[in-house]
Amino acid sequence: MDDIYKTALNDFSYYLARTEIQVFKDRQRWIAESKLSAWFQSSSEKAVFGRLLYIGTVVNDPYTLTQIANELSLTRQTISAYLKETVAAGWVISEQKGKTLYYMASTELCESIVGYADYSSDLFQMSEVHEAEHLLGLLKKRQNALPINVLKGDYDSLRGDRDEPQKKAS
């Protein structure tokens, strides 16, 4: 089982690396083609900022500046700068309710994120990474279902605390 698991893990790692290289190349193209993609892909913080606003928009629960900062563990100053830039560009929409400003993703930002999800689904389904991940997942589930840890050769757990086999009663 150990050899099968290692082979499955190595296969998955290889196909995942190839897929991530393709994603990198495609992102470079998108960045060159779109100011929105260029801004949101310029850092992991900006990318997750966009994802969070998308989630708030989809569930119709927009965020305040403080909520965004707290959720992402970023400073209010950083989030304020991001909001200023993205609202000015039209990628984020602000809405005032009483004295509080709420922020949500624009239709353009939402469509971009949905487009990326569609791209990712296609890429993973068409590449070997999906099949390799599926096999690895099945092996992990099977491992968890076994009463022993086959990957570590833990056959002693089958015998419990006994050091020697029990003798048959005469």
PDB file of C-alpha atoms in Angstrom:
ATOM      1  CA  MET A   1       0.000   0.000   0.000  1.00  0.00           C
ATOM      2  CA  ASP A   2       2.885   2.346   0.810  1.00  0.00           C
ATOM      3  CA  ASP A   3       4.301   2.062  -2.729  1.00  0.00           C
ATOM      4  CA  ILE A   4       0.886   2.640  -4.304  1.00  0.00           C
ATOM      5  CA  TYR A   5       0.307   5.696  -2.134  1.00  0.00           C
ATOM      6  CA  LYS A   6       3.759   7.145  -2.890  1.00  0.00           C
ATOM      7  CA  THR A   7       3.246   6.582  -6.615  1.00  0.00           C
ATOM      8  CA  ALA A   8      -0.186   8.232  -6.504  1.00  0.00           C
ATOM      9  CA  LEU A   9       1.219  11.177  -4.527  1.00  0.00           C
ATOM     10  CA  ASN A  10       4.137  11.587  -6.949  1.00  0.00           C
ATOM     11  CA  ASP A  11       1.765  11.432  -9.944  1.00  0.00           C
ATOM     12  CA  PHE A  12      -0.528  14.023  -8.392  1.00  0.00           C
ATOM     13  CA  SER A  13       2.424  16.296  -7.522  1.00  0.00           C
ATOM     14  CA  TYR A  14       3.743  16.087 -11.089  1.00  0.00           C
ATOM     15  CA  TYR A  15       0.387  16.823 -12.750  1.00  0.00           C
ATOM     16  CA  LEU A  16      -0.404  19.570 -10.252  1.00  0.00           C
ATOM     17  CA  ALA A  17       2.927  21.264 -10.978  1.00  0.00           C
ATOM     18  CA  ARG A  18       2.263  21.095 -14.736  1.00  0.00           C
ATOM     19  CA  THR A  19      -1.238  22.521 -14.224  1.00  0.00           C
ATOM     20  CA  GLU A  20       0.058  25.343 -12.039  1.00  0.00           C
ATOM     21  CA  ILE A  21       2.600  26.250 -14.718  1.00  0.00           C
ATOM     22  CA  GLN A  22      -0.251  26.485 -17.240  1.00  0.00           C
ATOM     23  CA  VAL A  23      -2.273  28.657 -14.852  1.00  0.00           C
ATOM     24  CA  PHE A  24       0.752  30.933 -14.422  1.00  0.00           C
ATOM     25  CA  LYS A  25       1.123  31.331 -18.198  1.00  0.00           C
ATOM     26  CA  ASP A  26      -2.577  32.038 -18.632  1.00  0.00           C
ATOM     27  CA  ARG A  27      -2.534  34.583 -15.797  1.00  0.00           C
ATOM     28  CA  GLN A  28       0.346  36.406 -17.454  1.00  0.00           C
ATOM     29  CA  ARG A  29      -1.788  36.706 -20.598  1.00  0.00           C
ATOM     30  CA  TRP A  30      -4.850  37.898 -18.635  1.00  0.00           C
ATOM     31  CA  ILE A  31      -2.770  40.497 -16.806  1.00  0.00           C
ATOM     32  CA  ALA A  32      -1.585  41.869 -20.139  1.00  0.00           C
ATOM     33  CA  GLU A  33      -5.157  41.939 -21.501  1.00  0.00           C
ATOM     34  CA  SER A  34      -7.130  43.322 -18.555  1.00  0.00           C
ATOM     35  CA  LYS A  35      -6.554  46.129 -16.049  1.00  0.00           C
ATOM     36  CA  LEU A  36      -8.913  44.363 -13.614  1.00  0.00           C
ATOM     37  CA  SER A  37      -6.891  41.124 -13.802  1.00  0.00           C
ATOM     38  CA  ALA A  38      -3.632  43.058 -13.574  1.00  0.00           C
ATOM     39  CA  TRP A  39      -4.735  44.792 -10.366  1.00  0.00           C
ATOM     40  CA  PHE A  40      -6.264  41.791  -8.607  1.00  0.00           C
ATOM     41  CA  GLN A  41      -3.440  39.425  -9.628  1.00  0.00           C
ATOM     42  CA  SER A  42      -0.674  41.806  -8.579  1.00  0.00           C
ATOM     43  CA  SER A  43      -0.601  40.319  -5.057  1.00  0.00           C
ATOM     44  CA  SER A  44      -2.163  37.488  -3.112  1.00  0.00           C
ATOM     45  CA  GLU A  45      -3.701  40.065  -0.748  1.00  0.00           C
ATOM     46  CA  LYS A  46      -5.472  41.827  -3.615  1.00  0.00           C
ATOM     47  CA  ALA A  47      -6.646  38.513  -5.055  1.00  0.00           C
ATOM     48  CA  VAL A  48      -8.202  37.384  -1.755  1.00  0.00           C
ATOM     49  CA  PHE A  49      -9.654  40.876  -1.245  1.00  0.00           C
ATOM     50  CA  GLY A  50     -11.549  40.441  -4.533  1.00  0.00           C
ATOM     51  CA  ARG A  51     -12.692  36.926  -3.572  1.00  0.00           C
ATOM     52  CA  LEU A  52     -14.027  38.156  -0.233  1.00  0.00           C
ATOM     53  CA  LEU A  53     -16.014  40.961  -1.853  1.00  0.00           C
ATOM     54  CA  TYR A  54     -17.355  38.465  -4.393  1.00  0.00           C
ATOM     55  CA  ILE A  55     -18.580  36.190  -1.584  1.00  0.00           C
ATOM     56  CA  GLY A  56     -20.259  39.120   0.177  1.00  0.00           C
ATOM     57  CA  THR A  57     -21.987  40.063  -3.064  1.00  0.00           C
ATOM     58  CA  VAL A  58     -23.139  36.527  -3.873  1.00  0.00           C
ATOM     59  CA  VAL A  59     -24.701  36.027  -0.433  1.00  0.00           C
ATOM     60  CA  ASN A  60     -26.018  39.622  -0.417  1.00  0.00           C
ATOM     61  CA  ASP A  61     -24.091  40.503   2.739  1.00  0.00           C
ATOM     62  CA  PRO A  62     -21.632  43.271   1.802  1.00  0.00           C
ATOM     63  CA  TYR A  63     -18.683  44.108   4.046  1.00  0.00           C
ATOM     64  CA  THR A  64     -17.559  47.244   5.836  1.00  0.00           C
ATOM     65  CA  LEU A  65     -13.940  48.352   5.671  1.00  0.00           C
ATOM     66  CA  THR A  66     -13.351  47.091   9.226  1.00  0.00           C
ATOM     67  CA  GLN A  67     -14.964  43.719   8.492  1.00  0.00           C
ATOM     68  CA  ILE A  68     -12.744  43.251   5.431  1.00  0.00           C
ATOM     69  CA  ALA A  69      -9.624  44.177   7.398  1.00  0.00           C
ATOM     70  CA  ASN A  70     -10.535  41.824  10.234  1.00  0.00           C
ATOM     71  CA  GLU A  71     -11.486  38.922   7.949  1.00  0.00           C
ATOM     72  CA  LEU A  72      -8.236  39.154   5.975  1.00  0.00           C
ATOM     73  CA  SER A  73      -5.983  40.155   8.902  1.00  0.00           C
ATOM     74  CA  LEU A  74      -4.839  43.220   7.006  1.00  0.00           C
ATOM     75  CA  THR A  75      -4.585  46.789   8.265  1.00  0.00           C
ATOM     76  CA  ARG A  76      -7.481  49.177   7.829  1.00  0.00           C
ATOM     77  CA  GLN A  77      -5.084  51.469   5.969  1.00  0.00           C
ATOM     78  CA  THR A  78      -4.300  48.753   3.419  1.00  0.00           C
ATOM     79  CA  ILE A  79      -7.981  47.948   2.890  1.00  0.00           C
ATOM     80  CA  SER A  80      -8.824  51.650   2.659  1.00  0.00           C
ATOM     81  CA  ALA A  81      -6.246  52.077  -0.121  1.00  0.00           C
ATOM     82  CA  TYR A  82      -7.577  48.991  -1.946  1.00  0.00           C
ATOM     83  CA  LEU A  83     -11.148  50.251  -1.682  1.00  0.00           C
ATOM     84  CA  LYS A  84     -10.202  53.734  -2.908  1.00  0.00           C
ATOM     85  CA  GLU A  85      -8.500  52.283  -6.006  1.00  0.00           C
ATOM     86  CA  THR A  86     -11.118  49.655  -6.834  1.00  0.00           C
ATOM     87  CA  VAL A  87     -14.141  51.902  -6.271  1.00  0.00           C
ATOM     88  CA  ALA A  88     -12.550  54.562  -8.510  1.00  0.00           C
ATOM     89  CA  ALA A  89     -11.958  51.900 -11.199  1.00  0.00           C
ATOM     90  CA  GLY A  90     -15.562  50.673 -10.925  1.00  0.00           C
ATOM     91  CA  TRP A  91     -14.590  47.146  -9.793  1.00  0.00           C
ATOM     92  CA  VAL A  92     -16.077  47.601  -6.313  1.00  0.00           C
ATOM     93  CA  ILE A  93     -19.342  49.308  -5.433  1.00  0.00           C
ATOM     94  CA  SER A  94     -19.893  51.232  -2.211  1.00  0.00           C
ATOM     95  CA  GLU A  95     -23.304  51.629  -0.641  1.00  0.00           C
ATOM     96  CA  GLN A  96     -24.096  53.793   2.343  1.00  0.00           C
ATOM     97  CA  LYS A  97     -26.653  52.557   4.875  1.00  0.00           C
ATOM     98  CA  GLY A  98     -27.105  55.105   7.603  1.00  0.00           C
ATOM     99  CA  LYS A  99     -23.626  56.221   8.610  1.00  0.00           C
ATOM    100  CA  THR A 100     -21.944  52.980   7.497  1.00  0.00           C
ATOM    101  CA  LEU A 101     -20.344  52.321   4.111  1.00  0.00           C
ATOM    102  CA  TYR A 102     -20.649  48.791   2.716  1.00  0.00           C
ATOM    103  CA  TYR A 103     -18.683  47.352  -0.184  1.00  0.00           C
ATOM    104  CA  MET A 104     -19.458  44.688  -2.751  1.00  0.00           C
ATOM    105  CA  ALA A 105     -18.005  43.394  -6.002  1.00  0.00           C
ATOM    106  CA  SER A 106     -19.164  44.969  -9.254  1.00  0.00           C
ATOM    107  CA  THR A 107     -20.766  42.898 -11.985  1.00  0.00           C
ATOM    108  CA  GLU A 108     -17.453  43.040 -13.884  1.00  0.00           C
ATOM    109  CA  LEU A 109     -15.504  41.651 -10.915  1.00  0.00           C
ATOM    110  CA  CYS A 110     -18.126  38.939 -10.292  1.00  0.00           C
ATOM    111  CA  GLU A 111     -18.074  37.899 -13.955  1.00  0.00           C
ATOM    112  CA  SER A 112     -14.279  37.765 -13.877  1.00  0.00           C
ATOM    113  CA  ILE A 113     -14.273  35.470 -10.825  1.00  0.00           C
ATOM    114  CA  VAL A 114     -16.978  33.225 -12.297  1.00  0.00           C
ATOM    115  CA  GLY A 115     -14.991  33.102 -15.546  1.00  0.00           C
ATOM    116  CA  TYR A 116     -11.908  32.015 -13.632  1.00  0.00           C
ATOM    117  CA  ALA A 117     -13.906  29.301 -11.862  1.00  0.00           C
ATOM    118  CA  ASP A 118     -15.142  28.031 -15.237  1.00  0.00           C
ATOM    119  CA  TYR A 119     -11.590  28.108 -16.626  1.00  0.00           C
ATOM    120  CA  SER A 120     -10.272  26.245 -13.555  1.00  0.00           C
ATOM    121  CA  SER A 121     -12.960  23.586 -13.798  1.00  0.00           C
ATOM    122  CA  ASP A 122     -12.199  23.001 -17.476  1.00  0.00           C
ATOM    123  CA  LEU A 123      -8.447  22.941 -16.902  1.00  0.00           C
ATOM    124  CA  PHE A 124      -8.631  20.455 -14.039  1.00  0.00           C
ATOM    125  CA  GLN A 125     -11.156  18.228 -15.808  1.00  0.00           C
ATOM    126  CA  MET A 126      -9.131  18.102 -19.025  1.00  0.00           C
ATOM    127  CA  SER A 127      -5.784  17.461 -17.375  1.00  0.00           C
ATOM    128  CA  GLU A 128      -4.457  14.402 -15.614  1.00  0.00           C
ATOM    129  CA  VAL A 129      -4.340  16.295 -12.314  1.00  0.00           C
ATOM    130  CA  HIS A 130      -8.026  15.578 -11.685  1.00  0.00           C
ATOM    131  CA  GLU A 131      -7.636  11.813 -12.109  1.00  0.00           C
ATOM    132  CA  ALA A 132      -4.431  11.737 -10.053  1.00  0.00           C
ATOM    133  CA  GLU A 133      -6.091  13.725  -7.251  1.00  0.00           C
ATOM    134  CA  HIS A 134      -9.111  11.428  -7.348  1.00  0.00           C
ATOM    135  CA  LEU A 135      -6.938   8.311  -6.976  1.00  0.00           C
ATOM    136  CA  LEU A 136      -4.962   9.902  -4.148  1.00  0.00           C
ATOM    137  CA  GLY A 137      -8.207  10.857  -2.410  1.00  0.00           C
ATOM    138  CA  LEU A 138      -9.546   7.317  -2.709  1.00  0.00           C
ATOM    139  CA  LEU A 139      -6.342   5.916  -1.217  1.00  0.00           C
ATOM    140  CA  LYS A 140      -6.532   8.377   1.683  1.00  0.00           C
ATOM    141  CA  LYS A 141     -10.174   7.484   2.346  1.00  0.00           C
ATOM    142  CA  ARG A 142      -9.353   3.790   2.214  1.00  0.00           C
ATOM    143  CA  GLN A 143      -6.426   4.321   4.563  1.00  0.00           C
ATOM    144  CA  ASN A 144      -8.686   6.095   7.042  1.00  0.00           C
ATOM    145  CA  ALA A 145     -11.198   3.223   6.859  1.00  0.00           C
ATOM    146  CA  LEU A 146      -8.629   0.562   7.743  1.00  0.00           C
ATOM    147  CA  PRO A 147      -8.245  -0.460  11.394  1.00  0.00           C
ATOM    148  CA  ILE A 148      -4.460  -0.098  11.079  1.00  0.00           C
ATOM    149  CA  ASN A 149      -2.070   2.344   9.515  1.00  0.00           C
ATOM    150  CA  VAL A 150      -0.893   0.243   6.572  1.00  0.00           C
ATOM    151  CA  LEU A 151       1.273   3.073   5.248  1.00  0.00           C
ATOM    152  CA  LYS A 152       3.343   2.976   8.431  1.00  0.00           C
ATOM    153  CA  GLY A 153       3.207  -0.792   8.820  1.00  0.00           C
ATOM    154  CA  ASP A 154       1.341  -0.523  12.124  1.00  0.00           C
ATOM    155  CA  TYR A 155       0.210  -4.137  12.350  1.00  0.00           C
ATOM    156  CA  ASP A 156       0.804  -4.280  16.112  1.00  0.00           C
ATOM    157  CA  SER A 157      -2.419  -2.331  16.653  1.00  0.00           C
ATOM    158  CA  LEU A 158      -4.351  -5.377  15.463  1.00  0.00           C
ATOM    159  CA  ARG A 159      -3.094  -7.333  18.452  1.00  0.00           C
ATOM    160  CA  GLY A 160      -3.855  -4.674  21.036  1.00  0.00           C
ATOM    161  CA  ASP A 161      -1.572  -4.532  24.061  1.00  0.00           C
ATOM    162  CA  ARG A 162      -0.568  -8.202  23.900  1.00  0.00           C
ATOM    163  CA  ASP A 163       3.105  -8.944  23.376  1.00  0.00           C
ATOM    164  CA  GLU A 164       2.637 -12.604  22.548  1.00  0.00           C
ATOM    165  CA  PRO A 165      -0.036 -14.515  20.686  1.00  0.00           C
ATOM    166  CA  GLN A 166      -2.714 -16.006  22.937  1.00  0.00           C
ATOM    167  CA  LYS A 167      -2.566 -19.761  23.462  1.00  0.00           C
ATOM    168  CA  LYS A 168      -5.598 -21.837  22.661  1.00  0.00           C
ATOM    169  CA  ALA A 169      -7.428 -23.215  25.667  1.00  0.00           C
ATOM    170  CA  SER A 170      -7.052 -26.985  26.022  1.00  0.00           C
TER     171      SER A 170
END
